[in-house]
Coordinates of C-alpha atoms in Angstrom, one line a residue:
Chain A
M1 CA 7.0 -2.4 -31.7
R2 CA 3.5 -3.0 -33.1
A3 CA 3.8 -6.7 -32.1
Y4 CA 4.9 -5.6 -28.6
I5 CA 1.9 -3.3 -28.3
L6 CA -0.5 -6.0 -29.5
R7 CA 1.0 -8.5 -27.1
R8 CA 0.7 -6.1 -24.2
L9 CA -2.9 -5.4 -25.2
A10 CA -3.7 -9.1 -25.3
Q11 CA -2.0 -9.5 -21.9
S12 CA -4.1 -6.6 -20.5
V13 CA -7.3 -8.2 -21.7
L14 CA -6.2 -11.4 -20.1
V15 CA -5.6 -9.7 -16.8
V16 CA -9.0 -8.0 -16.9
W17 CA -10.6 -11.4 -17.5
A18 CA -8.7 -12.8 -14.5
V19 CA -9.7 -9.9 -12.3
T20 CA -13.4 -10.4 -13.4
S21 CA -13.1 -14.1 -12.4
I22 CA -11.7 -13.1 -9.0
M23 CA -14.7 -10.7 -8.6
F24 CA -17.0 -13.6 -9.5
F25 CA -15.4 -15.6 -6.7
M26 CA -15.5 -12.7 -4.3
F27 CA -19.1 -11.5 -4.9
R28 CA -20.8 -14.8 -5.9
V29 CA -19.0 -17.7 -4.2
M30 CA -17.6 -16.1 -1.0
P31 CA -20.7 -14.6 0.5
A32 CA -23.1 -17.0 2.3
D33 CA -26.0 -16.0 0.2
P34 CA -24.7 -15.1 -3.3
T35 CA -28.0 -13.9 -4.5
A36 CA -27.9 -11.2 -1.8
M37 CA -25.5 -9.2 -4.0
L38 CA -28.1 -8.7 -6.7
L39 CA -31.4 -9.2 -5.1
E40 CA -32.8 -7.0 -2.3
R41 CA -34.2 -8.6 0.7
G42 CA -37.9 -8.5 1.2
L43 CA -38.9 -9.2 -2.5
T44 CA -41.8 -11.5 -3.2
E45 CA -40.9 -15.0 -4.3
E46 CA -42.1 -14.4 -7.8
A47 CA -40.2 -11.1 -8.3
R48 CA -37.2 -12.9 -6.9
Q49 CA -37.4 -15.8 -9.3
A50 CA -37.8 -13.4 -12.2
L51 CA -34.8 -11.4 -11.2
L52 CA -32.7 -14.5 -10.6
Q53 CA -33.6 -15.6 -14.1
E54 CA -32.7 -12.2 -15.6
W55 CA -29.4 -12.1 -13.7
G56 CA -28.3 -15.6 -14.7
L57 CA -28.3 -16.8 -11.1
T58 CA -30.0 -20.0 -11.9
G59 CA -28.3 -23.2 -13.1
T60 CA -24.8 -24.5 -12.3
L61 CA -22.0 -22.4 -11.1
W62 CA -20.4 -22.7 -14.5
D63 CA -23.6 -21.3 -16.2
Q64 CA -23.6 -18.5 -13.6
Y65 CA -20.0 -17.7 -14.4
V66 CA -20.7 -17.5 -18.1
A67 CA -23.7 -15.2 -17.5
Y68 CA -21.6 -13.1 -15.1
L69 CA -18.8 -12.6 -17.6
G70 CA -21.4 -11.7 -20.3
N71 CA -23.0 -9.1 -18.1
I72 CA -19.7 -7.5 -17.1
L73 CA -18.1 -7.5 -20.5
T74 CA -21.2 -5.8 -21.9
G75 CA -20.8 -3.2 -19.1
D76 CA -24.1 -4.3 -17.5
F77 CA -23.5 -3.9 -13.8
G78 CA -27.2 -3.8 -12.9
S79 CA -29.0 -1.2 -10.8
S80 CA -28.1 0.3 -7.4
F81 CA -30.4 -0.9 -4.6
L82 CA -30.1 2.5 -2.9
Y83 CA -30.3 5.0 -5.7
R84 CA -32.7 2.9 -7.8
K85 CA -30.9 3.7 -11.0
P86 CA -28.3 2.0 -13.2
V87 CA -24.8 1.7 -11.6
W88 CA -23.1 3.7 -14.3
E89 CA -25.3 6.7 -13.7
V90 CA -24.2 6.6 -10.1
L91 CA -20.6 6.2 -10.8
T92 CA -19.8 8.3 -13.8
P93 CA -19.8 11.7 -12.1
L94 CA -17.9 10.2 -9.2
I95 CA -15.0 9.1 -11.5
I96 CA -14.5 12.8 -12.5
N97 CA -14.5 13.9 -8.9
T98 CA -11.9 11.3 -8.0
L99 CA -9.7 12.3 -10.9
W100 CA -9.9 15.9 -9.8
I101 CA -7.9 15.2 -6.6
A102 CA -5.9 12.2 -7.9
V103 CA -4.3 13.6 -11.1
P104 CA -3.2 17.1 -9.9
G105 CA -2.3 15.6 -6.5
L106 CA 0.0 13.0 -8.0
L107 CA 1.5 15.4 -10.6
L108 CA 2.2 18.1 -8.0
G109 CA 3.5 15.5 -5.5
A110 CA 5.8 14.0 -8.1
A111 CA 7.1 17.4 -9.2
L112 CA 7.7 18.6 -5.7
G113 CA 9.3 15.3 -4.8
A114 CA 11.5 15.4 -7.8
V115 CA 12.8 18.9 -7.0
I116 CA 13.5 18.3 -3.4
G117 CA 14.8 14.8 -4.1
T118 CA 17.4 16.3 -6.5
A119 CA 18.5 18.8 -3.9
V120 CA 18.8 16.0 -1.3
G121 CA 20.6 13.7 -3.7
W122 CA 23.0 16.4 -4.8
A123 CA 23.8 17.5 -1.2
E124 CA 27.0 16.5 0.5
R125 CA 27.0 12.8 1.4
G126 CA 26.4 12.5 5.1
G127 CA 25.8 16.2 5.5
K128 CA 23.0 17.9 7.3
L129 CA 20.7 18.5 4.3
E130 CA 21.0 14.9 3.2
R131 CA 20.3 13.4 6.6
S132 CA 17.4 15.7 7.5
G133 CA 15.9 15.3 4.0
I134 CA 16.0 11.5 4.2
F135 CA 14.8 11.4 7.8
L136 CA 11.8 13.8 7.2
A137 CA 10.8 12.0 3.9
T138 CA 10.9 8.6 5.6
V139 CA 8.9 9.8 8.6
I140 CA 6.3 11.6 6.4
R141 CA 6.0 8.5 4.3
G142 CA 5.1 6.6 7.4
V143 CA 2.1 8.9 8.2
P144 CA -1.1 7.0 7.3
N145 CA -3.2 9.1 4.9
F146 CA -6.1 9.4 7.2
V147 CA -3.8 10.9 9.8
I148 CA -2.7 13.4 7.2
G149 CA -6.4 14.1 6.5
I150 CA -7.3 14.4 10.2
A151 CA -4.4 16.8 10.9
L152 CA -5.3 19.0 7.9
L153 CA -8.9 19.0 8.9
T154 CA -8.3 19.9 12.5
I155 CA -5.8 22.6 11.8
F156 CA -7.0 24.4 8.7
S157 CA -10.7 23.7 8.8
S158 CA -11.9 23.4 12.4
T159 CA -9.3 25.6 14.1
L160 CA -8.3 28.2 11.6
S161 CA -11.4 28.0 9.4
W162 CA -9.4 28.7 6.3
F163 CA -10.9 25.9 4.2
P164 CA -14.1 24.0 4.3
G165 CA -13.6 20.4 5.3
F166 CA -16.7 18.8 3.9
G167 CA -17.8 17.8 0.4
M168 CA -17.3 19.5 -2.9
G169 CA -19.3 22.7 -2.7
D170 CA -21.5 24.7 -0.4
P171 CA -25.2 23.8 -0.4
G172 CA -27.0 25.5 -3.3
A173 CA -23.8 25.8 -5.3
T174 CA -23.9 25.5 -9.1
T175 CA -24.4 22.0 -10.4
G176 CA -23.3 20.2 -13.6
F177 CA -20.0 20.9 -15.3
A178 CA -20.0 24.6 -14.4
R179 CA -19.4 23.7 -10.7
Y180 CA -15.8 22.7 -11.4
M181 CA -15.1 26.3 -12.6
T182 CA -16.2 28.1 -9.4
L183 CA -14.0 29.4 -6.7
D184 CA -16.1 27.6 -4.2
F185 CA -15.1 24.3 -5.7
L186 CA -11.4 25.2 -5.7
H187 CA -11.8 26.2 -2.1
H188 CA -13.2 22.8 -1.2
L189 CA -10.6 21.1 -3.4
A190 CA -7.6 22.6 -1.5
L191 CA -7.4 20.4 1.6
P192 CA -8.0 16.9 0.0
L193 CA -5.6 17.9 -2.8
I194 CA -2.9 18.9 -0.2
A195 CA -3.5 15.6 1.6
V196 CA -2.8 13.6 -1.6
I197 CA 0.3 15.7 -2.4
I198 CA 1.7 15.1 1.1
Y199 CA 0.9 11.4 0.8
F200 CA 2.7 11.0 -2.5
M201 CA 5.6 13.4 -2.3
P202 CA 8.0 11.4 0.1
E203 CA 8.1 8.3 -2.1
N204 CA 9.0 10.4 -5.1
L205 CA 11.5 12.3 -3.2
L206 CA 13.3 9.2 -2.1
L207 CA 13.2 7.6 -5.5
M208 CA 14.6 10.7 -7.1
R209 CA 17.3 11.0 -4.5
S210 CA 18.4 7.4 -5.0
G211 CA 18.6 8.1 -8.8
V212 CA 20.6 11.2 -8.4
V213 CA 23.0 9.6 -5.9
E214 CA 23.5 6.7 -8.4
N215 CA 24.1 9.1 -11.3
R216 CA 26.3 11.7 -9.6
T217 CA 29.4 9.5 -9.6
E218 CA 29.1 8.6 -13.3
D219 CA 31.8 9.7 -15.7
Y220 CA 29.5 11.9 -17.8
I221 CA 28.8 14.0 -14.8
E222 CA 32.5 14.3 -14.1
L223 CA 32.9 15.4 -17.7
I224 CA 30.2 18.1 -17.5
R225 CA 31.7 19.3 -14.3
A226 CA 35.2 19.5 -15.9
K227 CA 33.8 21.7 -18.6
G228 CA 33.1 24.3 -15.9
V229 CA 29.3 24.1 -16.0
P230 CA 27.7 25.6 -12.9
Q231 CA 26.8 23.1 -10.1
R232 CA 23.1 23.7 -10.6
R233 CA 23.2 22.7 -14.2
V234 CA 25.3 19.7 -13.5
A235 CA 22.7 18.6 -10.9
W236 CA 20.0 19.0 -13.6
H237 CA 21.9 16.6 -15.9
A238 CA 21.9 14.0 -13.1
A239 CA 18.3 14.7 -12.4
R240 CA 17.2 14.2 -15.9
N241 CA 18.6 10.8 -16.0
S242 CA 17.0 9.9 -12.7
M243 CA 13.5 10.8 -13.9
L244 CA 13.1 7.5 -15.8
P245 CA 12.3 5.3 -12.9
L246 CA 10.1 8.1 -11.5
I247 CA 8.0 8.1 -14.6
T248 CA 7.6 4.3 -14.7
W249 CA 6.6 4.6 -11.1
L250 CA 4.1 7.4 -11.8
F251 CA 1.6 5.3 -13.7
P252 CA 1.1 2.5 -11.3
A253 CA 1.2 5.1 -8.6
L254 CA -1.7 6.9 -10.3
A255 CA -3.7 3.6 -10.1
E256 CA -2.7 3.1 -6.5
T257 CA -3.5 6.8 -5.8
I258 CA -7.0 6.3 -7.0
A259 CA -7.3 3.3 -4.8
G260 CA -5.4 4.9 -1.8
I261 CA -7.4 8.1 -1.8
V262 CA -10.4 6.1 -0.7
V263 CA -9.4 7.1 2.8
I264 CA -8.8 10.7 2.0
E265 CA -12.2 10.9 0.2
I266 CA -13.8 9.6 3.4
V267 CA -12.0 12.0 5.7
F268 CA -13.0 15.0 3.6
S269 CA -16.4 13.6 2.5
W270 CA -15.3 14.0 -1.1
P271 CA -17.8 12.3 -3.3
G272 CA -15.5 10.1 -5.3
V273 CA -15.5 6.4 -6.5
G274 CA -13.5 5.3 -3.4
R275 CA -15.9 6.8 -0.9
E276 CA -18.8 5.3 -2.8
L277 CA -17.1 1.9 -2.7
V278 CA -16.8 2.1 1.1
L279 CA -20.4 3.4 1.5
A280 CA -21.7 0.8 -0.9
V281 CA -20.0 -2.0 1.0
T282 CA -21.4 -0.8 4.4
R283 CA -24.9 -0.4 2.9
Q284 CA -24.6 -3.7 1.2
D285 CA -25.3 -2.1 -2.2
Y286 CA -23.3 -4.8 -3.9
P287 CA -23.9 -3.8 -7.6
V288 CA -22.3 -0.4 -6.9
A289 CA -19.5 -2.0 -4.8
Q290 CA -18.7 -4.5 -7.6
A291 CA -18.7 -1.8 -10.4
A292 CA -16.5 0.5 -8.4
F293 CA -14.0 -2.2 -7.7
F294 CA -14.0 -3.3 -11.4
L295 CA -13.4 0.3 -12.4
L296 CA -10.4 0.7 -10.0
A297 CA -8.9 -2.5 -11.3
V298 CA -9.3 -1.5 -14.9
M299 CA -7.6 1.8 -14.2
I300 CA -4.6 0.0 -12.8
V301 CA -4.3 -2.3 -15.8
L302 CA -4.5 0.8 -18.2
A303 CA -2.0 2.7 -16.1
N304 CA 0.5 -0.2 -16.2
L305 CA 0.1 -0.5 -19.9
A306 CA 0.7 3.2 -20.4
A307 CA 3.8 3.1 -18.2
D308 CA 5.3 0.3 -20.3
L309 CA 4.7 2.0 -23.6
V310 CA 5.8 5.5 -22.4
Y311 CA 9.0 4.0 -20.9
G312 CA 10.1 2.6 -24.2
K313 CA 9.5 6.0 -25.9
L314 CA 11.7 7.8 -23.2
D315 CA 14.5 5.3 -22.8
P316 CA 16.0 4.3 -26.2
R317 CA 17.8 1.5 -24.5
V318 CA 14.6 -0.4 -24.0
V319 CA 14.2 -3.1 -26.8
Y320 CA 10.7 -4.3 -27.5
K321 CA 10.4 -8.0 -28.0
Chain B
M1 CA 31.8 -34.4 -2.4
N2 CA 34.1 -36.1 0.0
D3 CA 36.9 -36.7 -2.5
I4 CA 37.6 -33.0 -2.9
Q5 CA 41.0 -32.5 -1.5
N6 CA 41.6 -28.8 -2.2
P7 CA 40.5 -26.9 0.9
A8 CA 39.8 -23.7 -1.0
A9 CA 37.6 -25.4 -3.5
S10 CA 35.9 -27.3 -0.7
A11 CA 35.2 -24.0 1.2
A12 CA 33.8 -22.5 -1.9
I13 CA 31.4 -25.4 -2.3
Q14 CA 30.5 -25.4 1.3
G15 CA 29.2 -21.9 1.0
R16 CA 27.9 -19.9 3.9
S17 CA 25.4 -20.6 6.6
P18 CA 22.2 -18.6 5.9
W19 CA 21.9 -17.8 9.7
R20 CA 25.4 -16.4 9.7
A21 CA 24.5 -14.2 6.7
A22 CA 21.3 -13.0 8.4
W23 CA 23.2 -12.1 11.5
D24 CA 25.8 -10.2 9.4
S25 CA 23.1 -8.3 7.6
L26 CA 21.4 -7.4 10.9
R27 CA 24.7 -6.1 12.3
L28 CA 25.3 -4.1 9.1
M29 CA 21.8 -2.6 9.5
M30 CA 22.6 -1.6 13.1
Q31 CA 25.5 0.6 11.8
D32 CA 22.9 3.0 10.4
S33 CA 21.9 5.5 13.0
F34 CA 18.4 6.0 11.6
A35 CA 17.9 2.3 11.6
V36 CA 19.1 2.1 15.3
A37 CA 16.4 4.7 16.2
G38 CA 13.9 2.6 14.4
V39 CA 14.9 -0.5 16.2
A40 CA 14.8 1.4 19.6
I41 CA 11.2 2.5 18.8
L42 CA 10.2 -1.0 17.8
I43 CA 11.6 -2.5 21.0
L44 CA 9.7 0.1 23.1
F45 CA 6.5 -0.7 21.2
V46 CA 6.9 -4.5 21.7
V47 CA 7.5 -4.1 25.4
T48 CA 4.5 -1.8 25.7
A49 CA 2.4 -4.3 23.8
L50 CA 3.4 -7.2 26.0
A51 CA 2.8 -5.2 29.2
A52 CA -0.4 -3.6 28.0
P53 CA -2.8 -5.6 30.2
L54 CA -0.7 -4.7 33.3
L55 CA -0.3 -1.0 32.3
A56 CA -3.9 -0.4 31.3
P57 CA -5.8 1.1 34.3
F58 CA -9.3 0.0 33.1
D59 CA -11.1 -2.4 30.9
P60 CA -10.9 -0.7 27.4
F61 CA -14.6 -1.5 26.7
K62 CA -15.9 -0.4 30.1
A63 CA -17.9 2.8 30.2
M64 CA -16.8 5.0 33.0
M65 CA -19.3 6.5 35.4
T66 CA -19.2 9.7 37.4
E67 CA -20.1 9.7 41.2
T68 CA -23.6 10.9 40.2
G69 CA -24.0 7.8 38.1
R70 CA -23.8 9.5 34.7
L71 CA -21.5 8.5 31.8
A72 CA -18.1 10.2 32.1
R73 CA -18.1 11.4 28.5
L74 CA -15.3 13.3 26.8
R75 CA -13.3 14.1 30.0
P76 CA -10.1 15.9 29.3
P77 CA -6.9 14.2 30.8
S78 CA -6.9 14.3 34.6
G79 CA -5.4 12.4 37.5
E80 CA -8.3 9.9 37.3
Y81 CA -8.2 9.4 33.5
L82 CA -4.6 10.1 32.4
L83 CA -5.6 10.5 28.7
G84 CA -9.2 11.5 29.2
T85 CA -12.2 9.6 28.1
T86 CA -14.0 9.0 24.8
A87 CA -17.5 10.1 23.8
F88 CA -18.7 6.8 25.1
G89 CA -17.0 7.1 28.4
N90 CA -14.2 4.6 27.7
D91 CA -10.8 5.3 29.1
V92 CA -8.5 6.5 26.3
L93 CA -5.3 5.3 27.9
S94 CA -6.5 1.8 28.3
Q95 CA -7.8 1.7 24.7
F96 CA -4.6 3.2 23.4
L97 CA -2.4 0.6 25.3
H98 CA -4.5 -2.3 23.9
G99 CA -4.0 -0.8 20.4
F100 CA -0.3 -1.7 20.7
R101 CA -1.2 -5.4 20.8
V102 CA -3.4 -5.4 17.7
A103 CA -0.8 -3.4 15.6
L104 CA 2.1 -5.6 16.6
L105 CA 0.1 -8.8 16.2
V106 CA -1.0 -7.9 12.7
G107 CA 2.6 -6.9 11.9
L108 CA 4.1 -10.0 13.3
V109 CA 1.8 -12.5 11.7
A110 CA 2.1 -10.6 8.4
A111 CA 5.9 -10.7 8.6
V112 CA 6.0 -14.5 9.2
A113 CA 3.3 -15.4 6.7
V114 CA 4.3 -12.9 3.9
G115 CA 8.0 -13.5 4.5
F116 CA 7.6 -17.3 4.4
I117 CA 5.3 -17.4 1.3
S118 CA 7.3 -14.8 -0.6
T119 CA 10.6 -16.6 0.0
V120 CA 9.4 -20.1 -0.8
F121 CA 7.7 -18.9 -4.1
G122 CA 10.4 -16.5 -5.0
V123 CA 13.2 -19.0 -4.5
L124 CA 11.4 -21.9 -6.3
A125 CA 10.5 -19.7 -9.2
G126 CA 13.8 -18.0 -9.5
Y127 CA 16.0 -21.1 -9.0
F128 CA 14.1 -23.7 -11.0
G129 CA 12.5 -21.5 -13.6
G130 CA 10.4 -23.4 -16.0
W131 CA 6.6 -23.9 -15.4
I132 CA 6.8 -22.8 -11.7
D133 CA 8.2 -19.5 -12.8
D134 CA 5.6 -19.1 -15.6
V135 CA 2.8 -19.8 -13.2
L136 CA 4.2 -17.4 -10.6
M137 CA 4.7 -14.6 -13.1
R138 CA 1.2 -15.0 -14.5
I139 CA -0.3 -15.0 -11.0
T140 CA 1.6 -11.9 -9.9
D141 CA 0.7 -10.2 -13.2
V142 CA -3.0 -10.5 -12.2
A143 CA -2.4 -9.9 -8.5
L144 CA -0.6 -6.7 -9.2
S145 CA -3.6 -5.3 -11.0
I146 CA -5.8 -5.7 -7.9
P147 CA -6.2 -2.4 -6.1
T148 CA -5.0 -3.2 -2.6
L149 CA -7.2 -1.2 -0.4
P150 CA -10.4 -1.6 -2.4
F151 CA -9.8 -5.4 -2.4
S152 CA -9.3 -5.5 1.3
I153 CA -12.4 -3.4 1.8
V154 CA -14.6 -5.7 -0.2
A155 CA -13.0 -8.9 1.0
V156 CA -13.2 -8.0 4.7
A157 CA -16.8 -6.8 4.3
L158 CA -17.8 -10.0 2.6
L159 CA -15.8 -12.4 4.9
G160 CA -16.8 -10.5 8.0
P161 CA -14.7 -8.0 9.9
S162 CA -12.5 -10.0 12.2
I163 CA -8.8 -9.8 13.0
E164 CA -8.2 -13.2 11.4
N165 CA -9.9 -12.2 8.2
I166 CA -7.9 -8.9 8.1
I167 CA -4.7 -10.8 8.5
L168 CA -5.7 -13.3 5.8
V169 CA -6.5 -10.6 3.3
I170 CA -3.2 -8.8 4.1
T171 CA -1.3 -12.0 3.5
I172 CA -3.1 -12.6 0.2
L173 CA -2.3 -9.1 -0.9
F174 CA 1.4 -8.7 0.0
W175 CA 3.1 -11.9 -0.8
R176 CA 2.9 -11.2 -4.5
N177 CA 5.4 -8.2 -4.6
G178 CA 7.7 -10.0 -2.3
A179 CA 7.8 -13.2 -4.4
R180 CA 8.6 -11.1 -7.5
I181 CA 11.4 -9.2 -5.8
I182 CA 13.0 -12.3 -4.3
R183 CA 12.7 -14.1 -7.6
S184 CA 14.7 -11.5 -9.4
A185 CA 17.3 -11.5 -6.7
V186 CA 17.6 -15.3 -7.0
L187 CA 17.8 -15.1 -10.8
T188 CA 21.0 -13.0 -10.5
E189 CA 22.5 -15.3 -7.9
R190 CA 21.8 -18.4 -9.8
E191 CA 24.1 -17.3 -12.7
R192 CA 27.1 -16.8 -10.4
V193 CA 30.2 -18.8 -11.0
Y194 CA 30.3 -20.4 -7.6
V195 CA 26.8 -21.8 -8.0
K196 CA 27.9 -23.4 -11.2
W197 CA 31.1 -24.7 -9.5
A198 CA 29.1 -26.1 -6.6
R199 CA 26.7 -27.7 -9.1
A200 CA 29.6 -29.2 -11.1
A201 CA 31.1 -30.6 -7.9
G202 CA 27.8 -32.5 -7.3
A203 CA 26.2 -30.3 -4.6
S204 CA 22.4 -30.9 -4.3
H205 CA 19.8 -28.3 -5.2
F206 CA 18.9 -28.1 -1.6
H207 CA 22.5 -27.5 -0.6
I208 CA 22.9 -24.7 -3.2
I209 CA 19.7 -23.0 -2.2
M210 CA 20.5 -23.1 1.5
R211 CA 24.2 -22.3 1.5
H212 CA 24.7 -20.3 -1.7
I213 CA 21.5 -18.6 -2.7
L214 CA 19.8 -17.8 0.6
P215 CA 22.9 -16.2 2.3
N216 CA 23.1 -13.8 -0.6
I217 CA 19.5 -12.8 -0.8
V218 CA 18.8 -12.6 2.9
R219 CA 19.1 -8.7 2.8
V220 CA 16.4 -8.6 0.1
I221 CA 14.2 -10.8 2.3
F222 CA 14.7 -8.6 5.3
L223 CA 13.9 -5.5 3.3
W224 CA 10.7 -7.0 2.0
V225 CA 9.7 -8.4 5.4
T226 CA 10.2 -5.0 7.0
M227 CA 8.2 -3.3 4.3
S228 CA 5.3 -5.8 4.5
V229 CA 5.1 -5.3 8.3
A230 CA 4.6 -1.6 7.7
F231 CA 2.1 -2.2 4.9
A232 CA 0.2 -4.7 7.0
I233 CA -0.1 -2.3 10.0
L234 CA -1.2 0.5 7.6
T235 CA -3.8 -1.7 6.0
E236 CA -5.3 -2.8 9.3
A237 CA -5.3 0.8 10.5
S238 CA -7.0 2.0 7.3
L239 CA -9.6 -0.8 7.4
S240 CA -10.4 0.0 11.0
F241 CA -10.5 3.7 10.3
L242 CA -13.1 3.0 7.6
G243 CA -15.2 1.1 10.1
L244 CA -14.2 -2.4 9.0
G245 CA -12.2 -3.3 12.0
D246 CA -12.7 -6.3 14.3
P247 CA -15.4 -5.1 16.8
T248 CA -14.1 -7.3 19.5
V249 CA -10.7 -5.7 19.8
I250 CA -9.5 -2.1 20.1
S251 CA -7.1 -0.8 17.5
W252 CA -5.7 2.6 16.9
G253 CA -7.6 2.9 13.6
Q254 CA -10.8 2.1 15.3
M255 CA -10.2 4.7 18.0
L256 CA -9.7 7.3 15.2
N257 CA -12.8 6.0 13.5
T258 CA -15.0 6.4 16.6
A259 CA -13.6 9.9 17.2
F260 CA -14.1 10.8 13.5
S261 CA -17.6 9.4 13.1
S262 CA -18.8 10.8 16.4
G263 CA -17.7 14.2 15.3
N264 CA -15.2 14.9 18.1
L265 CA -12.0 15.3 16.0
R266 CA -11.7 19.0 16.9
T267 CA -12.4 19.0 20.6
A268 CA -11.1 15.7 21.9
W269 CA -7.4 16.0 21.0
W270 CA -6.5 13.6 23.8
W271 CA -8.5 11.0 22.0
V272 CA -7.0 11.6 18.5
V273 CA -3.4 12.4 19.1
P274 CA -2.1 9.3 20.9
P275 CA -3.3 6.7 18.3
S276 CA -2.2 9.0 15.4
L277 CA 1.2 9.5 16.9
A278 CA 1.8 5.9 17.7
L279 CA 0.9 4.8 14.2
V280 CA 3.3 7.4 12.7
M281 CA 6.1 6.4 15.0
L282 CA 5.7 2.7 14.4
V283 CA 5.4 2.8 10.6
S284 CA 8.2 5.4 10.3
A285 CA 10.4 3.2 12.5
L286 CA 9.9 0.3 10.1
Y287 CA 10.6 2.5 7.1
L288 CA 13.8 3.7 8.7
I289 CA 14.9 0.1 9.2
G290 CA 13.8 -0.7 5.7
R291 CA 15.9 2.1 4.3
A292 CA 19.0 0.7 5.8
Y293 CA 18.4 -2.7 4.1
E294 CA 17.7 -0.8 0.9
E295 CA 21.2 0.7 1.0
Q296 CA 22.6 -2.8 1.7
T297 CA 20.8 -4.3 -1.4
N298 CA 21.9 -1.4 -3.6
P299 CA 25.6 -0.9 -3.0
R300 CA 25.6 2.1 -5.4
L301 CA 23.7 4.1 -2.7
R302 CA 26.4 3.5 -0.1
R303 CA 28.7 6.2 0.8
R304 CA 32.2 5.9 -0.8

């Protein structure tokens, strides 16, 4: 077990290194003027040279690569061109904002999907409930997340005026950590959160349904049924065994959520990492774009690692090698 | 191989034609009523895309003018402009119809590119194993840690927003999952008795791959290709919605982006509803087809 954890950790470090190298390629080699990503236009030649030196942008590509790795692995992503402060100061509060819609959205979406998925999986094969459940879930899964966002925004914000559709709080609202505890914040949180839930529920539902369908014909279910246990409880037995694939799926999904809610953050002007990434790219604020991308990639690596470890704990059949 | 006299053994070694297997899989898919609905929508969309230049009443980029020489902005649907006009005076119907072409072009190229690359890598790695397999697995380990949408955003922004670059980025992103799925399907097929028989009877690797492995994994390939078409269309739409679309073509994502960024979401429903609805229909149709293949690949899901 310990050897397995160590091996997975080493593997994760390797993956982070590889992602960093891909980033070097993307941000340094791919653009026509690689220095553009770290140096603002319109600097004097002297200031430019000094900064080039400082950033390790001189010398061969190999020297640059080594300097680049050094900077990133020490967490030094430079300063934002726009905000004129270190990248981390810009991004840290945004990470929390993103997690605020990502984590509850995913958990609620998964829970809701699991419950409905069990009902659909347990329903009569070929019956009305099964067919309409599958059809609706498949169609909703096909709705792009910005269309979900636009629909929610138009209906509940513009037309009915039930919820605000912009940002995280009204102007002049409390700042700092206290702001997360206000009703105003929750009011603003509602729509983006619902959008994430709708976006993630169908896939959970279908996964859960497949699991329950596979399990319902197993002998152990037959045995429980034969004991005279009520239907609902029998379904629960099948559901419990179908949750394993759901849980393995949940962690990578969290990572993909964080990436995928970029679009939802944009629609609702929610100040998260994803929205900042898009804004940074369009403003050519490359240090911020690079750090945001790195952050999202590391989150995926960690989520995958967590999924592998948790899966082994939950399923005794998994043997660590 | 010619000296095999027993016809049964000879037939077993002959295997099946991959084309025949593909055709069978297609027919099996068409027995699923949801999938048939998906195929019908797909055909309707392809026909519309092909006929778009004939159907579109105006040039999608042309700004419409009123008789008094002013820009015909945000006109609701009327006899003149069937789906109204945008905030910039463009005819919504013409833009909408041209959007079919972009969506299906992206889907088609992604299907061919992703399908081909995934199959080649997946089959090579799964069948031969060894270093090819090691390299593929290490590459996909890394590739699976790349957040898809953020990667496309950065890559398209750095490469320049054009339809070619968007397709390139989509291909780079989505071959990896496909290759892994196809590889594991090949791994199970490789261990089957008839493959060993065929090998023992002196069949070449090429023969075994073409007539024993491919016919049995064709469902998996179809499933993956259908899903990658859906992902490709969604990715292009998302990028365009975020303002990273090709400025020289009109896509549905871009129409929504313009409506959103010009602040007309609420009022100009005629501008927002058609592209949204078309995207939902197209992607859902693909998912409905994909679901039928999923049931084929997992027999435990089939009704007994």
